[in-house]
Coordinates of C-alpha atoms in Angstrom, one line a residue:
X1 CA 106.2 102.1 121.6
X2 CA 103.6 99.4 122.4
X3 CA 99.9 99.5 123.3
X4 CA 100.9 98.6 126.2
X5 CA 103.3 101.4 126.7
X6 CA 100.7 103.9 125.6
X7 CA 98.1 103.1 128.2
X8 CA 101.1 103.4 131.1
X9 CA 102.0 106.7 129.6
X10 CA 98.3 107.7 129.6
X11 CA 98.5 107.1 132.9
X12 CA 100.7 108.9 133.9
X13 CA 99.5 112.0 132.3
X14 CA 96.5 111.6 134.3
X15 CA 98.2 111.4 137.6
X16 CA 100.3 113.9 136.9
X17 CA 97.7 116.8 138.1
X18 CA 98.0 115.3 141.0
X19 CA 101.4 114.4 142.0
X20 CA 102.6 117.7 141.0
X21 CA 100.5 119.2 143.3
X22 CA 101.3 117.2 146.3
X23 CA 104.9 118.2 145.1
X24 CA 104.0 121.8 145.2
X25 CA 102.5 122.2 149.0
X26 CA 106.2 120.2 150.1
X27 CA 107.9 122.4 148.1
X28 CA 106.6 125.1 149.3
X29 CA 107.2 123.8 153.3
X30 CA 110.7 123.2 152.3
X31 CA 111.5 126.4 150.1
X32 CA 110.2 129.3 152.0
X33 CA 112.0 129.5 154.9
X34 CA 115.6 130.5 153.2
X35 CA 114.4 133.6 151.8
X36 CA 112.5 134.3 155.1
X37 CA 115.6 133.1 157.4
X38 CA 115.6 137.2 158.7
X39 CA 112.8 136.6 160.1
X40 CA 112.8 133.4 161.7
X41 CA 116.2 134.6 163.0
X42 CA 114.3 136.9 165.2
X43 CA 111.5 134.6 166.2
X44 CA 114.0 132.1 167.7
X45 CA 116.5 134.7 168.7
X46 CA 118.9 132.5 166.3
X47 CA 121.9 133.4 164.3
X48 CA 122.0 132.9 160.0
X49 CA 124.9 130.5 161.0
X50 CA 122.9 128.7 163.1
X51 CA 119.7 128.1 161.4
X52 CA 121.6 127.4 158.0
X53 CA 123.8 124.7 160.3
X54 CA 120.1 123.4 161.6
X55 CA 119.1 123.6 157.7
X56 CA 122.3 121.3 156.5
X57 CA 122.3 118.8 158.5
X58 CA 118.6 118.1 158.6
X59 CA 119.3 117.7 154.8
X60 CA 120.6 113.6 156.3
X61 CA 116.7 113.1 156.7
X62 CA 116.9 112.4 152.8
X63 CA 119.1 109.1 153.6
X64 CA 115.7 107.9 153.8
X65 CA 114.8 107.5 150.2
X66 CA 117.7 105.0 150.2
X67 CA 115.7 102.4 152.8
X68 CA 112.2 102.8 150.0
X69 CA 113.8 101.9 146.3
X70 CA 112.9 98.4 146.6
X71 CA 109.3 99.4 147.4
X72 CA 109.3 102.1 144.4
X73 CA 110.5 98.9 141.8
X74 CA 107.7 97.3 143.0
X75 CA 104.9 99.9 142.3
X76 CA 104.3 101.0 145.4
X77 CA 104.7 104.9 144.7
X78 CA 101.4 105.9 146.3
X79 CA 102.3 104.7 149.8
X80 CA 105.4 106.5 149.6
X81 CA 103.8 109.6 148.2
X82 CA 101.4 109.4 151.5
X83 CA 104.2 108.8 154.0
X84 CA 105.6 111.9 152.5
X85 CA 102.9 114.2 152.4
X86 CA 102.1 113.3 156.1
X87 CA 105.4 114.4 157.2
X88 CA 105.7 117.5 156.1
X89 CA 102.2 118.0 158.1
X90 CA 103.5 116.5 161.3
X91 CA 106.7 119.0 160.3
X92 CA 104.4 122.0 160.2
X93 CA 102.6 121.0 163.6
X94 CA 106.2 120.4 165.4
X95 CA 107.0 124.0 164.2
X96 CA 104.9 125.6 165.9
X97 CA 105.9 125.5 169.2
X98 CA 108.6 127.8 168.6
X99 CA 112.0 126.5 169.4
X100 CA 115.2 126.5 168.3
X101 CA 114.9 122.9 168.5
X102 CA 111.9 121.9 167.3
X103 CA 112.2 123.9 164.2
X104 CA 115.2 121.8 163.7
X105 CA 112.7 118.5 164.0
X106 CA 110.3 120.2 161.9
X107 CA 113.2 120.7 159.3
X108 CA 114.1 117.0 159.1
X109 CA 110.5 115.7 159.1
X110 CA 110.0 118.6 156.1
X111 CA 113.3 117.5 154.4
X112 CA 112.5 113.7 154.4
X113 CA 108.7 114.4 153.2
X114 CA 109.9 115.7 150.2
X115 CA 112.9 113.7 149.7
X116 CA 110.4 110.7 149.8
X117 CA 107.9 112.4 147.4
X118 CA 110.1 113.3 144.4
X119 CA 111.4 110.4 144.3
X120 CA 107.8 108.4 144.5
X121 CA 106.9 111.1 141.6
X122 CA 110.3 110.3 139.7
X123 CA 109.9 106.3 139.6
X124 CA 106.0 107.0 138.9
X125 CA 107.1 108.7 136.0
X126 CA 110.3 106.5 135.0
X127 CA 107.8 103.8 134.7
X128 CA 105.6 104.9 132.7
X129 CA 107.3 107.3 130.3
X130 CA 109.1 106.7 127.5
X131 CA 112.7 107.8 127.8
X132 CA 112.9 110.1 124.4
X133 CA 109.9 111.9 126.6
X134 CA 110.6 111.9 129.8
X135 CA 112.1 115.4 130.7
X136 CA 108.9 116.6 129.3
X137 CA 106.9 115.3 131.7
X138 CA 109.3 115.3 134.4
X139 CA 109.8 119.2 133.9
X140 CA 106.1 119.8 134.3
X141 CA 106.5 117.3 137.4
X142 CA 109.4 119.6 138.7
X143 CA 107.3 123.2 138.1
X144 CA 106.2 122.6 141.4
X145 CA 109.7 123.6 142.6
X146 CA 109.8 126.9 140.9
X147 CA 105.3 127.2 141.8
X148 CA 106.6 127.0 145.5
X149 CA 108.4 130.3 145.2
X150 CA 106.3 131.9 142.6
X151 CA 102.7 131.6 144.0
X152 CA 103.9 130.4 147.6
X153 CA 106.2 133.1 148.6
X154 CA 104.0 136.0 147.8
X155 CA 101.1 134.0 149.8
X156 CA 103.9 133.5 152.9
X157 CA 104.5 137.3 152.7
X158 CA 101.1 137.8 153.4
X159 CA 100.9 135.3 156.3
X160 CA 103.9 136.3 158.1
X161 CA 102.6 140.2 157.9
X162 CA 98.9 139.2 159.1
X163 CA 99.6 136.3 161.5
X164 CA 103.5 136.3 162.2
X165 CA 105.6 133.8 161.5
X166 CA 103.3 130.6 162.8
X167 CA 100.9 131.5 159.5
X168 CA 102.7 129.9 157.1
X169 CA 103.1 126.4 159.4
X170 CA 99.6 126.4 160.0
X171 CA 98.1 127.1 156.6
X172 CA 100.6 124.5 154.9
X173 CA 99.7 121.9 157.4
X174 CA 95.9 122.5 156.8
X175 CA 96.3 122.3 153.1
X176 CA 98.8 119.1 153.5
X177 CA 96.4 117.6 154.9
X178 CA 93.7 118.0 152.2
X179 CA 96.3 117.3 149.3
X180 CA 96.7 114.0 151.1
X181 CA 93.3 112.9 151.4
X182 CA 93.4 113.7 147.1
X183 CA 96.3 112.0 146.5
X184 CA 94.6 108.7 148.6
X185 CA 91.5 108.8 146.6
X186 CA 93.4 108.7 143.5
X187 CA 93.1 105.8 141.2
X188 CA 95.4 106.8 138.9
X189 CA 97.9 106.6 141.5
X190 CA 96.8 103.1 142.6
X191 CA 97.8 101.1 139.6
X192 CA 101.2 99.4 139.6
X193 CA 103.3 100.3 136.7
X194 CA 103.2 97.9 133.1
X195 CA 106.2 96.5 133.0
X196 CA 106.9 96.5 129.1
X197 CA 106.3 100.4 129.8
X198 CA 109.8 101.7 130.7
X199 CA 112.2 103.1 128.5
X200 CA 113.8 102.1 124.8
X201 CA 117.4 102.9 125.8
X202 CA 118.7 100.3 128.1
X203 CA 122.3 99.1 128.6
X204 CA 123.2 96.0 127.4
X205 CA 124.1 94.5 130.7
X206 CA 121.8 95.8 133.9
X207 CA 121.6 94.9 137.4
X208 CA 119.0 93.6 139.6
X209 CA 116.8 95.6 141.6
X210 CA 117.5 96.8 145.2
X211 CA 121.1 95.9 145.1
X212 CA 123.4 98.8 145.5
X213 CA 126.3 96.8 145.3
X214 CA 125.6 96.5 141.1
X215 CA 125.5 100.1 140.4
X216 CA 127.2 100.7 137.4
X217 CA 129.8 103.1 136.0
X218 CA 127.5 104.9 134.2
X219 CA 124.9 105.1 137.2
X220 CA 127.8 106.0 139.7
X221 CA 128.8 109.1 137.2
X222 CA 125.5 110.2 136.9
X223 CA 124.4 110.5 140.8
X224 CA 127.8 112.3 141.7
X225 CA 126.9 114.7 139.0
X226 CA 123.5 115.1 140.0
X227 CA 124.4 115.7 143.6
X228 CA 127.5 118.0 142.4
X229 CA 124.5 120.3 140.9
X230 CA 122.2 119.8 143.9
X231 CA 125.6 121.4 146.3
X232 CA 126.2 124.3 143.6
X233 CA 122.4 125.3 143.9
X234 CA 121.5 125.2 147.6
X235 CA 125.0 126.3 148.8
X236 CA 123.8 129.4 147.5
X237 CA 120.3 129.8 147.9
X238 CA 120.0 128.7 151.8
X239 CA 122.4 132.3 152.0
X240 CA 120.0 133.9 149.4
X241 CA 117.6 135.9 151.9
X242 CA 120.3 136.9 154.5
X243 CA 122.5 138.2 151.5
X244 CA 119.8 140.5 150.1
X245 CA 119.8 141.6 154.1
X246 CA 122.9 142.3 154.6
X247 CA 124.2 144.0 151.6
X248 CA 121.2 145.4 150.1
X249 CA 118.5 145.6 152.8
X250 CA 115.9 144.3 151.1
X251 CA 112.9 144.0 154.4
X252 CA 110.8 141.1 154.4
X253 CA 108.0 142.5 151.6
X254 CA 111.0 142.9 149.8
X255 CA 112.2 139.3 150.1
X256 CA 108.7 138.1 149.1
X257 CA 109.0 140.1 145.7
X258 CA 112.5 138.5 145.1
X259 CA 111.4 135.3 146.1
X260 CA 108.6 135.3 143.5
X261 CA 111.2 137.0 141.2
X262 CA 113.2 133.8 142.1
X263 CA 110.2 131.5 141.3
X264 CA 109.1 132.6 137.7
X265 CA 112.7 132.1 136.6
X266 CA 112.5 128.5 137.9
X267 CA 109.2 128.1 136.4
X268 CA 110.7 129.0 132.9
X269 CA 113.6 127.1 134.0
X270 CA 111.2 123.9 134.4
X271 CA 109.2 124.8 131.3
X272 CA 112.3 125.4 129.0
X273 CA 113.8 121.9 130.5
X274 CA 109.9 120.2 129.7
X275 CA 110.3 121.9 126.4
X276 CA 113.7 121.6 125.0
X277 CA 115.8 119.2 127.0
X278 CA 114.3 116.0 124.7
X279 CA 115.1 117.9 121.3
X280 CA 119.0 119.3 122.1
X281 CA 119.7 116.4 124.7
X282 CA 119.6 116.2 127.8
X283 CA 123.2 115.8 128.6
X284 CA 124.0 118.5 126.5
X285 CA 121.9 120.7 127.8
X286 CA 122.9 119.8 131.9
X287 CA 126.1 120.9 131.0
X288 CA 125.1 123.6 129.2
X289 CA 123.1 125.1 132.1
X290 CA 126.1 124.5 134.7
X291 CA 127.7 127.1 132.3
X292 CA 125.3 129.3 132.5
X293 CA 125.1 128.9 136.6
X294 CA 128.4 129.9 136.6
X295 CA 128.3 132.7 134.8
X296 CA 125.7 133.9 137.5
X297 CA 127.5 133.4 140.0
X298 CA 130.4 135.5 138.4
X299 CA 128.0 138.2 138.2
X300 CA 126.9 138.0 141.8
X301 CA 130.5 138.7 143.1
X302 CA 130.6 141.6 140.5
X303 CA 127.5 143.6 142.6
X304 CA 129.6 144.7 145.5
X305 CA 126.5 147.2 146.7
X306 CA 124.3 147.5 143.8
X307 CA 120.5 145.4 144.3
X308 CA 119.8 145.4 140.4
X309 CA 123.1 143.3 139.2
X310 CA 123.2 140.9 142.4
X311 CA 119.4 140.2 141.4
X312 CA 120.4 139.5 137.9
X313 CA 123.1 137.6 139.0
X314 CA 121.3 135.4 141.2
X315 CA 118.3 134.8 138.8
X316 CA 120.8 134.0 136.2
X317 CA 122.3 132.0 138.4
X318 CA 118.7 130.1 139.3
X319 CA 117.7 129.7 135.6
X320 CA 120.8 127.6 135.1
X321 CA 120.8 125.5 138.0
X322 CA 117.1 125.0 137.7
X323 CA 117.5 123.5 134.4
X324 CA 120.7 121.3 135.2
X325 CA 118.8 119.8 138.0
X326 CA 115.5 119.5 136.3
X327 CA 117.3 117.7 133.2
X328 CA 119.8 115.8 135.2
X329 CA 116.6 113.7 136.9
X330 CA 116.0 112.3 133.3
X331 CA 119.4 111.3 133.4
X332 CA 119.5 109.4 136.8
X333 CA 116.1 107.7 135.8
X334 CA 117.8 106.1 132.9
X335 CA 121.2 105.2 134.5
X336 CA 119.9 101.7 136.1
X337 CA 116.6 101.3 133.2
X338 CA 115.9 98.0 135.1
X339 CA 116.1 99.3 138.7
X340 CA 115.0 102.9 138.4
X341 CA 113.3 103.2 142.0
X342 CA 116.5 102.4 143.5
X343 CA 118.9 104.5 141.3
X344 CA 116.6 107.5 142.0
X345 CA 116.5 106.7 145.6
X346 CA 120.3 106.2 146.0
X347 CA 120.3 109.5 144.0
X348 CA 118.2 111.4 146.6
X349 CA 120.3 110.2 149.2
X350 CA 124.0 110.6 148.3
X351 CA 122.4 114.4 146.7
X352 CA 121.0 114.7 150.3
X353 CA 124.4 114.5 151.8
X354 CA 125.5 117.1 149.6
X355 CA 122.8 119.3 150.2
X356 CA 123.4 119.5 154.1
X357 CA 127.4 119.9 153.2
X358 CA 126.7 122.7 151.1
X359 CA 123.9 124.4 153.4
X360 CA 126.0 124.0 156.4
X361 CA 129.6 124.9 154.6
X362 CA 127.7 127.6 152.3
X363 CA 126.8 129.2 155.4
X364 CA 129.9 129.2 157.6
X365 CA 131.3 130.5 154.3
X366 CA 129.2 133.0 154.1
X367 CA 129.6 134.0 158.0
X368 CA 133.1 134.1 157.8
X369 CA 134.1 135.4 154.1
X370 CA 130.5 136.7 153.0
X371 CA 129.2 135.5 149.5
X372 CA 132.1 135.3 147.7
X373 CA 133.2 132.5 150.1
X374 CA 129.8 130.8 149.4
X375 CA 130.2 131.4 145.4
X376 CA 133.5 130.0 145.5
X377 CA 131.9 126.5 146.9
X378 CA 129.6 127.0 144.8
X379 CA 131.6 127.5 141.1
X380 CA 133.7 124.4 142.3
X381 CA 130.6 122.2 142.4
X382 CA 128.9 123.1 139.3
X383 CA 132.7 122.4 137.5
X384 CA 132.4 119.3 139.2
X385 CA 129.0 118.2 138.1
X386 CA 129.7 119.6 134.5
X387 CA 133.1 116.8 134.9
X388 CA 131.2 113.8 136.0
X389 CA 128.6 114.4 133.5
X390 CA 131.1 114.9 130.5
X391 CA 132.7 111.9 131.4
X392 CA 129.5 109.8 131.2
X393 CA 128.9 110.8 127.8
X394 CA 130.3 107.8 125.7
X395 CA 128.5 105.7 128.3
X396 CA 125.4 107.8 127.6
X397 CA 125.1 107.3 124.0
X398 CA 125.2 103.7 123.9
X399 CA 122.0 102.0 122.4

């Protein structure tokens, strides 16, 4: 690696601080409402069916990533980043009112926020980070996934019990705000990427920037199996809180504790991918992880009534899909090594699509055949993901 090369990636080390913590308050606006969905049900006088529907198809808001690739191969991360953070605070404000309906505009103002800042934070990254490296510093990038439940859902607990549901909006919009005013003043955010920075491993033959019509094989493989994981995970969790409500009873403090319980398996999840995933591979370990999500699920349908195996299913469950989708971001970043902005963004969006499918399918599944129908959906998917990914592999290894 050049001089050159070891600056960017100083760089980036630097800003990470930052971005992951801009990543962590939009996590945390996006994540807590499915464990919490008992009690927004009540607040809006709104069915599980219903707000999962609302939850699904405001996952279409992510189609916006595709319209801001160019902008990302051009180094301009930090305006993205800003756009982002700004509306999940106009989200939170919307929220408030109270609605049926304007929680659904507050979902897609939420859903697009983040959409638009992981996948500033990815192409940040991309550029600047070796490829042999990357999921290292991607999966300290991504903690702020698992962070959202582990420190954020306790702290929503709290809110909801003291102030009722409107807590959480307000204090996430209040804090928003003050992440975005940090993430402005950052320089290290400011600089455009080096261009001898990126990665060692690039395809022989690569297409322009910006132009969706050269995606490659390789780059084509690689989003469907990174969108394949994104349906197996969500399908499940957006049912995750009204599950542990209907067949265990588990009240709201209850949901907090699982929720936490949910975000310290991510965090080792994240960790474990930062850790590990350069050393065995990261294909190899994807795959491995969809194995191990699967397996989870299995174990979910074998609780029937008992809390203690459906929690161990569904952590099990977590820790694998956690780890696929942390890895599998590593992969799409190097799928397109000349155009990385606009492979990432095309990512987000087509995964976006299949977020809201398996929301809104997950949970008519679940109202209609309960959470075996949801963990059927869900198996298929992560088979699906573990296909596409296989079949990239020759395409994978080439120097």
């Amino acid at each position: 690696m050049t001089a050159t090369a070891d600056e960017s990636a100083a760089l980036a080390a630097a800003a990470l601080p930052k971005l992951t913590l801009g990543k962590w308050i939009a996590n945390t606006a996006l994540r807590w409402v499915p464990p919490f969905l008992p009690t927004l049900e009540k607040a809006f006088g709104a069915s599980t069916t219903q707000l999962t529907t609302i939850l699904g198809a405001s996952e279409i808001a992510g189609l916006s990533t595709v319209a801001v690739g160019r902008h990302l191969d051009r180094g301009r991360e930090r305006i993205v980043l800003l756009a982002g953070l700004v509306a999940v605070i106009v989200a939170s404000l919307v929220a408030l009112v109270g609605t049926t309906f304007t929680f659904a505009i507050g979902s897609v103002l939420v859903i697009m926020g983040v959409a638009n800042i992981t996948v500033a934070g990815h192409s940040f990254i991309s550029s600047r980070v070796p490829y042999e490296r990357r999921a290292r510093t991607i999966g300290v990038y991504e903690t702020s996934w698992a962070l959202a439940l582990l420190i954020g859902a306790p702290i929503i607990a709290v809110l909801i019990s003291i102030f009722g549901w409107r807590g959480p909006y307000v204090t996430i919009a209040v804090v928003a705000a003050i992440v975005t005013i940090v993430v402005a003043r950052s320089a290290a955010i400011t600089r455009p990427p080096r261009p001898d920075a990126g990665a060692d491993e690039a395809p022989s033959i690569v297409p322009p920037p910006g132009k969706i019509s050269a995606v490659t094989g390789r780059a084509w493989l690689t989003i469907a199996g990174a969108a394949f994981v994104a349906m197996a995970g969500l399908s499940v969790f957006a049912i995750s809180g009204s599950w542990l409500d209907d067949a265990f009873g588990v009240p709201t403090g209850g949901l907090g504790a699982v929720a936490m319980g949910f975000g310290a398996v991510e965090l080792l999840s994240s960790l474990s991918s930062a850790a590990f995933a350069d050393r065995i591979g990261k294909l190899r370990g994807t795959v491995s992880a969809l194995m191990l999500l699967i397996v989870g699920a299995v174990v979910m349908l074998l609780a029937d009534s008992t809390l203690w195996i459906g929690v161990v299913g569904i952590l099990l469950f977590l820790c694998g899909f956690e780890f696929a989708i942390v890895t599998s971001f590593s992969l799409v970043s190097e799928a397109m090594p000349s155009a990385r902005g606009t492979t990432l963004a095309l990512s987000n969006g087509i995964g976006t699509v299949a977020r809201g499918t398996a929301t809104i399918v997950g949970g008519w599944l679940y109202g209609i055949h309960g959470v075996s129908g949801t963990l059927t959906l869900s198996i298929g998917a992560a088979t699906l993901s573990a296909i596409a990914f296989t079949a990239s592999r020759s395409r994978f290894s080439r120097p």
